[in-house]
Amino acid sequence: MPAIVIVGAQWGDEGKGKATDHLGSQVDYVVKFNGGNNAGHTVVIGDQKFALHLLPSGILTPGCTPVIGNGVVVDIDVLFEEIEGLEARGVDTSGLKLSANAHVIADYNRTIDKVTERFLGSRRIGTTGRGIGPTYADKMNRIGIRVQDLFDEKILTAKVEGALELKGQILTKIYNRRAPSVEQTVEELLAHAERLSPYVCDTGLLLGQALDRDEVVLLEAGQATLLDVDHGTYPFVTSSSATSGGACTGSGIPPTRIDQVIAIAKAYTTRVGEGPFPTELHDDSGEFLRKAGWEYGTTTGRPRRCGWVDTVITRYAERVNGVTDFVLTKLDVLTGLEQVPVCVAYDVDGVRHDEMPVNQSDFHHATPIYEYLPGWWEDISDARDFADLPKNAQAYVERVEELSNARISVIGVGPEREQAVVRHALR
Ligand code: GDP
Ligand code: IMO
Ligand code: MG
């Protein structure tokens, strides 16, 4: 049986959590393969609202095994806070599996994330301040701490000593901060080790065997294509591989086992943090989208920057991820507009670009070229079939689909589990 990947097509918060939940009952494993608690997924089930950060959204589906893969960076305190919060609301989290190879976010890396942002001033990235970047940097620098290190105090102490030799100097000499001691750091990391141990295993082996048994594995990305460290709007990106390729390295599942890639795209565009955003709106229309779409971050509460849909980006996402299906979310938010602009290409210094410019400075200077489609006024939140949508809403979806090079299989018409129009069943 196949592995399926879900990715974000834009700059995050497209509704990946809801899409994972939508598929939940049809899959046996849901794997988070990148990022950490910088993610924030809101899932609405009946009158209950869940905000997930580190745990995969599949944890809300009984019978589905949630897995945190090797590509994730784990804040252990946050992990237990989230587990306790869900258990208190009656969600069974006992089936959780955590990769022994996942890296752990140490306190010094949370500090370094925050002080680096302050130090950068106007060049800051606008990170979530969760220690994500410095922890991935340690992984690449080969001074990271992995989950498996927590079960051998001698090894852990040696690794923390090695890491602090460098990080301690950075904190004291560059940032004028107090560096934590080795003992203090080891103690903090060991605080939950015993509680962690039942969850820890070789998740690559577990998932490989599940696929051999014909079970369905869903790989759920945090962040999104334009936040990917290689394919995103570098340096205004996160520090992990958020595209479909990252699903392989972050889980241990090979590319030959993946046969479906579902990209989630909002019917408009949002971004949190700094960085270029060609269709961004600074006027009443932007405020309209922010209010109607309730565009405030699940993780940091920051207002999200809002703009019209950009099909240069969705086309790029289709190409980079090998998208088989798009899920177009939040179409309901566009209800009530006279006209709905669709960005079809960019103008960069008088030259038309139909594809994403490879040069970031061109992207910074890109002016959107719009097509204006007629809007609709009817409430679409109860639509369940494509034919239930007003003709102008159907035409909007069809035009975005045509410009994005892959079929739009599901359309979101509200935050709740059932609020979706299914044109092609995802499974
Ligand atoms: P994620 O990070 O990609 O999982 O997305 P977030 O959860 O951060 O942000 C998406 C927000 O949109 C959440 O509050 C969802 O409940 C909400 N949402 C998802 N799909 C729809 C939709 O089709 N319509 C509306 N109105 N809200 C939606
Ligand atoms: P989900 O999974 C939106 C953004 C931050 C910042 C940049 C780097 O909910 O879609 P980091 O803390 O990762 O080093 O910050 O990436 N960012 C997100 N934006 N949704 C997310 O996750 C994000 N995760 C990180 O705002 O601009
Ligand atoms: Mg989010």
Short mmCIF file of C-alpha atoms and ligand atoms in Angstrom, two decimals:
data_model
loop_
_atom_site.label_atom_id
_atom_site.label_comp_id
_atom_site.label_asym_id
_atom_site.label_seq_id
_atom_site.Cartn_x
_atom_site.Cartn_y
_atom_site.Cartn_z
CA MET A 1 0.00 0.00 0.00
CA PRO A 2 1.13 3.51 -0.66
CA ALA A 3 2.42 6.33 1.42
CA ILE A 4 0.64 9.67 0.94
CA VAL A 5 2.19 13.08 1.57
CA ILE A 6 0.38 16.27 2.61
CA VAL A 7 2.28 19.54 2.13
CA GLY A 8 1.51 23.24 2.38
CA ALA A 9 1.58 25.00 -1.00
CA GLN A 10 2.18 28.57 0.22
CA TRP A 11 3.69 30.01 3.44
CA GLY A 12 1.92 27.79 5.97
CA ASP A 13 -1.42 27.78 7.78
CA GLU A 14 -3.25 26.57 4.67
CA GLY A 15 -5.36 24.11 6.70
CA LYS A 16 -3.07 21.05 6.65
CA GLY A 17 -4.38 19.96 10.06
CA LYS A 18 -7.96 19.89 8.83
CA ALA A 19 -6.95 18.00 5.66
CA THR A 20 -5.06 15.38 7.71
CA ASP A 21 -8.07 15.02 9.97
CA HIS A 22 -10.30 14.65 6.89
CA LEU A 23 -8.21 11.62 5.82
CA GLY A 24 -7.66 10.37 9.36
CA SER A 25 -10.09 7.48 9.45
CA GLN A 26 -8.75 6.11 6.16
CA VAL A 27 -5.13 5.90 7.21
CA ASP A 28 -3.28 3.71 9.71
CA TYR A 29 -0.33 6.00 10.54
CA VAL A 30 0.07 9.79 10.47
CA VAL A 31 3.70 10.91 10.54
CA LYS A 32 5.07 14.38 11.27
CA PHE A 33 8.35 14.47 9.36
CA ASN A 34 9.78 17.99 9.74
CA GLY A 35 9.72 21.07 11.95
CA GLY A 36 8.68 21.14 15.57
CA ASN A 37 6.44 23.25 17.75
CA ASN A 38 6.78 26.19 15.34
CA ALA A 39 3.77 24.56 13.62
CA GLY A 40 0.21 25.26 14.71
CA HIS A 41 -2.68 23.24 13.33
CA THR A 42 -6.26 23.97 14.33
CA VAL A 43 -8.71 21.12 13.96
CA VAL A 44 -12.41 21.61 14.65
CA ILE A 45 -14.47 18.52 15.48
CA GLY A 46 -18.09 19.30 16.37
CA ASP A 47 -18.02 21.93 19.12
CA GLN A 48 -14.42 21.05 20.07
CA LYS A 49 -11.41 22.99 18.82
CA PHE A 50 -7.92 21.50 19.08
CA ALA A 51 -4.63 23.36 18.55
CA LEU A 52 -1.76 20.98 17.81
CA HIS A 53 1.89 21.97 17.57
CA LEU A 54 4.22 19.02 17.95
CA LEU A 55 1.85 16.09 17.72
CA PRO A 56 0.62 15.00 14.27
CA SER A 57 -3.02 15.88 13.61
CA GLY A 58 -3.85 12.16 13.16
CA ILE A 59 -3.68 11.83 16.95
CA LEU A 60 -7.33 12.93 17.03
CA THR A 61 -8.47 9.89 15.03
CA PRO A 62 -9.01 6.77 17.12
CA GLY A 63 -7.17 3.79 15.64
CA CYS A 64 -4.64 5.91 13.75
CA THR A 65 -1.07 5.67 15.09
CA PRO A 66 0.64 9.08 15.40
CA VAL A 67 4.37 9.11 14.67
CA ILE A 68 7.02 11.79 15.22
CA GLY A 69 9.71 11.03 12.63
CA ASN A 70 13.47 11.46 12.67
CA GLY A 71 13.25 14.77 10.77
CA VAL A 72 11.42 16.53 13.61
CA VAL A 73 13.01 18.63 16.37
CA VAL A 74 11.38 17.91 19.72
CA ASP A 75 10.82 20.21 22.69
CA ILE A 76 10.21 17.59 25.38
CA ASP A 77 8.38 19.93 27.78
CA VAL A 78 6.00 20.96 24.99
CA LEU A 79 5.49 17.33 24.01
CA PHE A 80 4.29 16.42 27.51
CA GLU A 81 2.21 19.59 27.84
CA GLU A 82 0.45 18.66 24.63
CA ILE A 83 0.00 15.02 25.63
CA GLU A 84 -1.45 16.07 29.01
CA GLY A 85 -3.75 18.65 27.41
CA LEU A 86 -5.19 16.09 25.01
CA GLU A 87 -5.51 13.34 27.63
CA ALA A 88 -7.45 15.77 29.85
CA ARG A 89 -9.90 16.17 26.95
CA GLY A 90 -10.30 12.41 26.52
CA VAL A 91 -7.92 11.88 23.57
CA ASP A 92 -5.92 8.65 23.85
CA THR A 93 -2.27 9.44 23.14
CA SER A 94 -0.79 6.14 24.34
CA GLY A 95 -0.14 4.90 20.79
CA LEU A 96 2.32 7.73 20.00
CA LYS A 97 5.67 6.67 18.49
CA LEU A 98 8.76 8.88 18.63
CA SER A 99 11.88 8.36 16.53
CA ALA A 100 15.04 7.62 18.52
CA ASN A 101 16.86 9.70 15.90
CA ALA A 102 14.78 12.88 16.26
CA HIS A 103 16.75 15.82 17.62
CA VAL A 104 15.91 17.50 20.92
CA ILE A 105 15.53 21.27 21.42
CA ALA A 106 17.79 22.25 24.33
CA ASP A 107 17.08 25.39 26.33
CA TYR A 108 20.22 27.14 25.05
CA ASN A 109 18.84 26.87 21.51
CA ARG A 110 15.58 28.57 22.47
CA THR A 111 17.65 31.39 23.96
CA ILE A 112 19.92 31.61 20.90
CA ASP A 113 16.87 31.76 18.58
CA LYS A 114 15.45 34.75 20.46
CA VAL A 115 18.67 36.68 20.94
CA THR A 116 19.72 36.14 17.31
CA GLU A 117 16.46 37.71 16.15
CA ARG A 118 17.08 40.73 18.36
CA PHE A 119 20.66 40.96 17.13
CA LEU A 120 19.53 40.87 13.46
CA GLY A 121 17.25 43.88 13.97
CA SER A 122 15.79 44.91 10.62
CA ARG A 123 17.24 41.74 9.01
CA ARG A 124 15.31 39.46 11.40
CA ILE A 125 13.37 36.46 10.03
CA GLY A 126 10.41 36.80 12.41
CA THR A 127 10.89 33.27 13.77
CA THR A 128 8.53 31.66 16.25
CA GLY A 129 11.31 31.80 18.88
CA ARG A 130 11.00 28.09 19.64
CA GLY A 131 14.67 27.21 19.02
CA ILE A 132 13.97 25.54 15.67
CA GLY A 133 16.76 27.11 13.56
CA PRO A 134 19.61 26.67 16.08
CA THR A 135 18.59 23.04 16.73
CA TYR A 136 18.66 22.17 13.01
CA ALA A 137 21.97 24.05 12.72
CA ASP A 138 23.39 21.83 15.50
CA LYS A 139 22.13 18.75 13.66
CA MET A 140 24.00 19.77 10.49
CA ASN A 141 26.97 20.87 12.54
CA ARG A 142 27.00 17.41 14.15
CA ILE A 143 26.71 18.70 17.69
CA GLY A 144 22.99 17.94 18.12
CA ILE A 145 21.36 15.97 20.93
CA ARG A 146 19.11 13.11 19.82
CA VAL A 147 16.25 11.42 21.64
CA GLN A 148 18.33 8.24 22.02
CA ASP A 149 21.03 10.19 23.89
CA LEU A 150 18.59 10.78 26.75
CA PHE A 151 18.83 7.14 27.80
CA ASP A 152 22.55 7.13 28.58
CA GLU A 153 23.60 9.85 31.00
CA LYS A 154 27.31 9.46 30.21
CA ILE A 155 26.80 9.88 26.48
CA LEU A 156 24.34 12.75 27.04
CA THR A 157 26.78 14.58 29.31
CA ALA A 158 29.60 14.20 26.79
CA LYS A 159 27.37 15.52 23.98
CA VAL A 160 26.09 18.48 26.00
CA GLU A 161 29.67 19.30 26.98
CA GLY A 162 30.66 19.26 23.30
CA ALA A 163 27.72 21.44 22.27
CA LEU A 164 28.15 23.95 25.10
CA GLU A 165 31.83 24.36 24.34
CA LEU A 166 30.69 26.23 21.23
CA LYS A 167 27.24 27.49 22.21
CA GLY A 168 28.38 28.74 25.62
CA GLN A 169 30.94 30.96 23.89
CA ILE A 170 28.31 32.26 21.48
CA LEU A 171 25.97 33.13 24.32
CA THR A 172 28.53 34.83 26.54
CA LYS A 173 30.94 36.42 24.05
CA ILE A 174 28.55 37.46 21.27
CA TYR A 175 25.25 37.96 23.01
CA ASN A 176 26.48 38.87 26.47
CA ARG A 177 24.19 36.25 28.04
CA ARG A 178 24.81 33.75 30.81
CA ALA A 179 25.53 30.26 29.43
CA PRO A 180 23.80 27.37 31.21
CA SER A 181 26.05 24.79 32.89
CA VAL A 182 26.43 21.27 31.52
CA GLU A 183 24.85 19.85 34.72
CA GLN A 184 21.82 22.14 34.51
CA THR A 185 21.22 21.27 30.84
CA VAL A 186 21.64 17.53 31.41
CA GLU A 187 19.27 17.68 34.36
CA GLU A 188 16.61 19.49 32.31
CA LEU A 189 16.92 17.05 29.44
CA LEU A 190 16.76 14.02 31.73
CA ALA A 191 13.72 15.29 33.63
CA HIS A 192 11.27 13.46 31.35
CA ALA A 193 13.51 10.71 29.93
CA GLU A 194 11.86 7.89 31.83
CA ARG A 195 8.38 9.04 30.82
CA LEU A 196 9.54 9.35 27.23
CA SER A 197 10.93 5.86 26.88
CA PRO A 198 7.67 3.92 26.11
CA TYR A 199 7.13 6.08 23.03
CA VAL A 200 10.63 5.78 21.56
CA CYS A 201 11.39 3.33 18.74
CA ASP A 202 12.89 2.88 15.28
CA THR A 203 10.07 4.64 13.44
CA GLY A 204 11.65 4.04 9.99
CA LEU A 205 11.47 0.29 10.57
CA LEU A 206 7.94 0.54 12.01
CA LEU A 207 6.68 2.44 8.95
CA GLY A 208 8.50 0.23 6.44
CA GLN A 209 6.90 -2.85 7.99
CA ALA A 210 3.49 -1.16 8.05
CA LEU A 211 3.76 -0.48 4.30
CA ASP A 212 4.81 -4.12 3.72
CA ARG A 213 1.58 -5.15 5.49
CA ASP A 214 -0.40 -2.93 3.08
CA GLU A 215 -1.24 -0.34 5.71
CA VAL A 216 -1.68 3.31 4.72
CA VAL A 217 0.87 5.87 5.93
CA LEU A 218 0.15 9.60 5.73
CA LEU A 219 3.16 11.92 5.96
CA GLU A 220 2.09 15.34 7.20
CA ALA A 221 4.34 18.36 6.60
CA GLY A 222 4.63 21.25 8.98
CA GLN A 223 5.25 24.71 7.40
CA ALA A 224 5.09 24.85 3.60
CA THR A 225 6.78 24.97 0.20
CA LEU A 226 7.86 28.62 0.39
CA LEU A 227 9.20 28.11 3.93
CA ASP A 228 11.31 25.11 2.84
CA VAL A 229 15.01 25.70 3.54
CA ASP A 230 15.96 24.78 -0.07
CA HIS A 231 12.91 25.70 -2.14
CA GLY A 232 11.46 28.58 -0.14
CA THR A 233 12.07 32.31 -0.05
CA TYR A 234 15.53 31.96 1.54
CA PRO A 235 16.60 33.35 3.99
CA PHE A 236 13.01 34.05 5.06
CA VAL A 237 12.27 30.38 5.60
CA THR A 238 12.22 27.81 8.36
CA SER A 239 15.20 25.48 8.81
CA SER A 240 13.69 22.17 7.67
CA SER A 241 12.61 20.43 4.44
CA ALA A 242 8.88 21.06 4.25
CA THR A 243 8.36 19.82 0.67
CA SER A 244 7.52 16.26 -0.38
CA GLY A 245 11.22 15.31 -0.67
CA GLY A 246 11.57 16.06 3.04
CA ALA A 247 8.92 13.43 3.74
CA CYS A 248 11.44 10.75 2.71
CA THR A 249 14.47 12.01 4.61
CA GLY A 250 12.35 12.97 7.61
CA SER A 251 10.67 9.59 7.97
CA GLY A 252 12.93 6.95 6.42
CA ILE A 253 10.32 6.05 3.79
CA PRO A 254 11.84 5.88 0.26
CA PRO A 255 10.42 7.89 -2.69
CA THR A 256 9.36 4.70 -4.50
CA ARG A 257 6.71 4.05 -1.85
CA ILE A 258 4.98 7.42 -2.19
CA ASP A 259 2.24 7.53 -4.80
CA GLN A 260 0.16 10.57 -3.85
CA VAL A 261 1.13 14.11 -2.92
CA ILE A 262 -1.66 16.37 -1.71
CA ALA A 263 -0.89 20.09 -1.51
CA ILE A 264 -3.05 22.33 0.61
CA ALA A 265 -3.55 25.86 -0.74
CA LYS A 266 -5.68 28.64 0.65
CA ALA A 267 -8.10 30.31 -1.78
CA TYR A 268 -6.04 33.44 -0.99
CA THR A 269 -2.53 33.78 0.49
CA THR A 270 -1.16 34.49 3.97
CA ARG A 271 2.27 34.77 5.53
CA VAL A 272 3.52 35.21 9.13
CA GLY A 273 6.93 36.68 9.82
CA GLU A 274 9.20 38.65 7.52
CA GLY A 275 10.02 38.20 3.83
CA PRO A 276 8.73 39.02 0.33
CA PHE A 277 5.04 38.49 -0.54
CA PRO A 278 4.08 39.85 -4.00
CA THR A 279 0.25 39.77 -3.63
CA GLU A 280 0.24 41.20 -0.08
CA LEU A 281 -2.52 43.75 0.55
CA HIS A 282 -1.98 46.77 2.78
CA ASP A 283 -5.49 48.15 2.33
CA ASP A 284 -9.07 47.36 3.37
CA SER A 285 -9.09 44.21 1.26
CA GLY A 286 -6.24 42.79 3.36
CA GLU A 287 -8.14 43.66 6.52
CA PHE A 288 -11.27 42.02 5.03
CA LEU A 289 -9.38 38.74 4.46
CA ARG A 290 -7.77 38.87 7.95
CA LYS A 291 -11.13 39.38 9.64
CA ALA A 292 -13.23 37.03 7.50
CA GLY A 293 -10.56 34.30 7.61
CA TRP A 294 -9.61 34.92 11.26
CA GLU A 295 -5.97 35.13 10.20
CA TYR A 296 -4.11 35.17 13.50
CA GLY A 297 -1.32 32.62 14.18
CA THR A 298 -2.19 29.45 16.12
CA THR A 299 1.32 29.36 17.61
CA THR A 300 2.25 33.00 18.29
CA GLY A 301 -1.10 34.81 17.91
CA ARG A 302 0.51 37.23 15.42
CA PRO A 303 -1.81 38.74 12.78
CA ARG A 304 -1.08 37.02 9.47
CA ARG A 305 -0.21 39.13 6.41
CA CYS A 306 -2.92 38.60 3.77
CA GLY A 307 -3.10 38.83 -0.03
CA TRP A 308 -4.83 37.45 -3.13
CA VAL A 309 -4.23 33.97 -4.47
CA ASP A 310 -0.95 33.66 -6.38
CA THR A 311 -0.88 30.93 -9.03
CA VAL A 312 2.82 31.48 -9.77
CA ILE A 313 3.28 30.05 -6.28
CA THR A 314 0.76 27.21 -6.64
CA ARG A 315 2.32 26.23 -9.99
CA TYR A 316 5.73 26.24 -8.33
CA ALA A 317 4.38 24.12 -5.46
CA GLU A 318 2.95 21.65 -8.00
CA ARG A 319 6.35 21.32 -9.68
CA VAL A 320 8.53 21.10 -6.57
CA ASN A 321 6.29 18.63 -4.73
CA GLY A 322 4.92 16.57 -7.64
CA VAL A 323 1.37 17.39 -6.59
CA THR A 324 -1.33 14.88 -7.55
CA ASP A 325 -4.22 16.72 -5.84
CA PHE A 326 -4.80 20.17 -4.43
CA VAL A 327 -7.12 20.91 -1.53
CA LEU A 328 -8.29 24.53 -1.88
CA THR A 329 -9.27 25.76 1.59
CA LYS A 330 -11.23 28.75 2.87
CA LEU A 331 -13.17 29.47 -0.31
CA ASP A 332 -15.99 30.64 2.01
CA VAL A 333 -13.79 33.56 3.12
CA LEU A 334 -13.94 35.09 -0.39
CA THR A 335 -17.75 35.32 -0.31
CA GLY A 336 -19.05 38.89 -0.65
CA LEU A 337 -16.39 40.37 -2.95
CA GLU A 338 -17.41 42.20 -6.11
CA GLN A 339 -14.38 40.84 -7.96
CA VAL A 340 -11.76 38.27 -6.99
CA PRO A 341 -8.25 38.95 -8.31
CA VAL A 342 -6.09 35.97 -9.32
CA CYS A 343 -2.36 36.56 -9.76
CA VAL A 344 -1.35 34.77 -12.96
CA ALA A 345 2.25 36.03 -13.43
CA TYR A 346 4.70 38.70 -12.21
CA ASP A 347 6.06 41.83 -13.76
CA VAL A 348 9.71 42.31 -12.79
CA ASP A 349 11.13 45.59 -14.12
CA GLY A 350 8.95 45.37 -17.23
CA VAL A 351 9.62 41.67 -17.90
CA ARG A 352 6.81 39.12 -17.51
CA HIS A 353 7.59 36.04 -15.35
CA ASP A 354 5.18 33.12 -15.57
CA GLU A 355 7.39 30.99 -13.33
CA MET A 356 8.87 31.64 -9.90
CA PRO A 357 12.01 33.80 -10.44
CA VAL A 358 15.11 31.91 -9.34
CA ASN A 359 16.71 35.16 -8.23
CA GLN A 360 15.32 36.26 -4.85
CA SER A 361 15.86 39.94 -5.63
CA ASP A 362 13.50 39.55 -8.65
CA PHE A 363 10.93 37.97 -6.33
CA HIS A 364 11.31 40.90 -3.92
CA HIS A 365 10.54 43.29 -6.79
CA ALA A 366 7.77 41.24 -8.41
CA THR A 367 4.52 43.07 -9.13
CA PRO A 368 1.51 40.79 -9.57
CA ILE A 369 -0.29 40.63 -12.91
CA TYR A 370 -3.95 40.01 -12.09
CA GLU A 371 -6.96 38.57 -13.81
CA TYR A 372 -10.22 39.77 -12.23
CA LEU A 373 -12.98 37.20 -11.83
CA PRO A 374 -16.56 38.06 -10.82
CA GLY A 375 -17.37 37.41 -7.15
CA TRP A 376 -20.37 35.78 -5.43
CA TRP A 377 -22.59 36.71 -2.50
CA GLU A 378 -24.29 33.44 -1.59
CA ASP A 379 -23.34 31.68 1.66
CA ILE A 380 -21.42 28.56 0.57
CA SER A 381 -20.74 27.04 3.99
CA ASP A 382 -23.38 24.31 3.48
CA ALA A 383 -22.23 23.34 -0.03
CA ARG A 384 -21.15 19.70 -0.27
CA ASP A 385 -21.24 19.14 -4.04
CA PHE A 386 -19.48 21.25 -6.65
CA ALA A 387 -22.88 21.95 -8.22
CA ASP A 388 -24.02 23.54 -4.90
CA LEU A 389 -21.48 26.35 -5.38
CA PRO A 390 -22.54 29.56 -7.17
CA LYS A 391 -21.43 29.61 -10.81
CA ASN A 392 -18.88 32.37 -10.14
CA ALA A 393 -17.31 30.37 -7.27
CA GLN A 394 -17.11 27.32 -9.57
CA ALA A 395 -15.44 29.47 -12.26
CA TYR A 396 -12.92 30.76 -9.68
CA VAL A 397 -11.97 27.22 -8.63
CA GLU A 398 -11.70 26.08 -12.24
CA ARG A 399 -9.45 29.01 -13.19
CA VAL A 400 -7.14 28.50 -10.20
CA GLU A 401 -7.03 24.78 -11.06
CA GLU A 402 -6.14 25.48 -14.68
CA LEU A 403 -3.33 27.83 -13.64
CA SER A 404 -1.97 25.45 -10.97
CA ASN A 405 -1.37 22.39 -13.19
CA ALA A 406 -3.07 19.81 -10.93
CA ARG A 407 -6.66 19.01 -10.11
CA ILE A 408 -8.41 20.63 -7.15
CA SER A 409 -9.98 17.60 -5.50
CA VAL A 410 -11.42 19.08 -2.31
CA ILE A 411 -12.66 22.59 -1.53
CA GLY A 412 -12.93 23.89 2.04
CA VAL A 413 -16.07 25.88 2.81
CA GLY A 414 -15.69 26.22 6.59
CA PRO A 415 -13.47 25.15 9.50
CA GLU A 416 -15.50 22.13 10.56
CA ARG A 417 -14.69 18.54 9.65
CA GLU A 418 -17.68 18.11 7.30
CA GLN A 419 -17.40 21.54 5.65
CA ALA A 420 -15.86 20.39 2.38
CA VAL A 421 -16.86 19.89 -1.23
CA VAL A 422 -15.31 16.68 -2.54
CA ARG A 423 -14.84 16.66 -6.33
CA HIS A 424 -12.49 13.65 -6.40
CA ALA A 425 -12.17 11.38 -3.35
CA LEU A 426 -8.62 11.64 -2.00
CA ARG A 427 -8.66 7.89 -1.29
P1 GDP B 1 -2.20 24.49 9.20
O1 GDP B 1 -1.05 25.02 9.96
O2 GDP B 1 -1.91 24.34 7.73
O3 GDP B 1 -2.76 23.20 9.78
O4 GDP B 1 -3.37 25.58 9.29
P2 GDP B 1 -3.84 26.40 10.61
O5 GDP B 1 -4.64 25.47 11.45
O6 GDP B 1 -2.70 27.12 11.21
O7 GDP B 1 -4.75 27.53 9.95
C1 GDP B 1 -5.86 27.22 9.18
C2 GDP B 1 -7.11 27.80 9.87
O8 GDP B 1 -8.19 27.80 8.95
C3 GDP B 1 -7.61 26.99 11.06
O9 GDP B 1 -8.13 27.87 12.00
C4 GDP B 1 -8.71 26.10 10.49
O10 GDP B 1 -9.70 25.74 11.45
C5 GDP B 1 -9.28 27.01 9.45
N1 GDP B 1 -9.83 26.36 8.25
C6 GDP B 1 -9.36 25.26 7.58
N2 GDP B 1 -10.09 25.05 6.46
C7 GDP B 1 -11.03 26.03 6.42
C8 GDP B 1 -12.05 26.40 5.47
O11 GDP B 1 -12.24 25.77 4.44
N3 GDP B 1 -12.80 27.52 5.77
C9 GDP B 1 -12.60 28.26 6.89
N4 GDP B 1 -13.37 29.33 7.10
N5 GDP B 1 -11.65 27.96 7.79
C10 GDP B 1 -10.87 26.87 7.54
P1 IMO B 2 2.31 25.58 10.09
O1 IMO B 2 2.75 24.14 10.14
C1 IMO B 2 3.35 29.72 9.18
C2 IMO B 2 7.53 30.91 9.84
C3 IMO B 2 7.80 31.90 10.96
C4 IMO B 2 9.01 32.62 10.38
C5 IMO B 2 9.77 31.50 9.67
C6 IMO B 2 10.91 30.91 10.48
O2 IMO B 2 1.33 25.96 11.13
O3 IMO B 2 1.88 25.95 8.69
P2 IMO B 2 11.00 29.30 12.63
O4 IMO B 2 10.48 29.50 14.03
O5 IMO B 2 10.45 28.09 11.93
O6 IMO B 2 12.49 29.36 12.55
O7 IMO B 2 10.47 30.61 11.81
O8 IMO B 2 8.81 30.49 9.40
N1 IMO B 2 6.78 29.70 10.26
C7 IMO B 2 5.49 29.47 9.96
N2 IMO B 2 4.58 30.26 9.34
N3 IMO B 2 3.02 28.48 9.58
C8 IMO B 2 3.92 27.67 10.18
O9 IMO B 2 3.65 26.38 10.48
C9 IMO B 2 5.22 28.17 10.43
N4 IMO B 2 6.33 27.67 11.02
C10 IMO B 2 7.28 28.61 10.89
O10 IMO B 2 6.71 32.77 11.15
O11 IMO B 2 8.61 33.53 9.40
MG MG B 3 -0.58 26.66 11.19
#
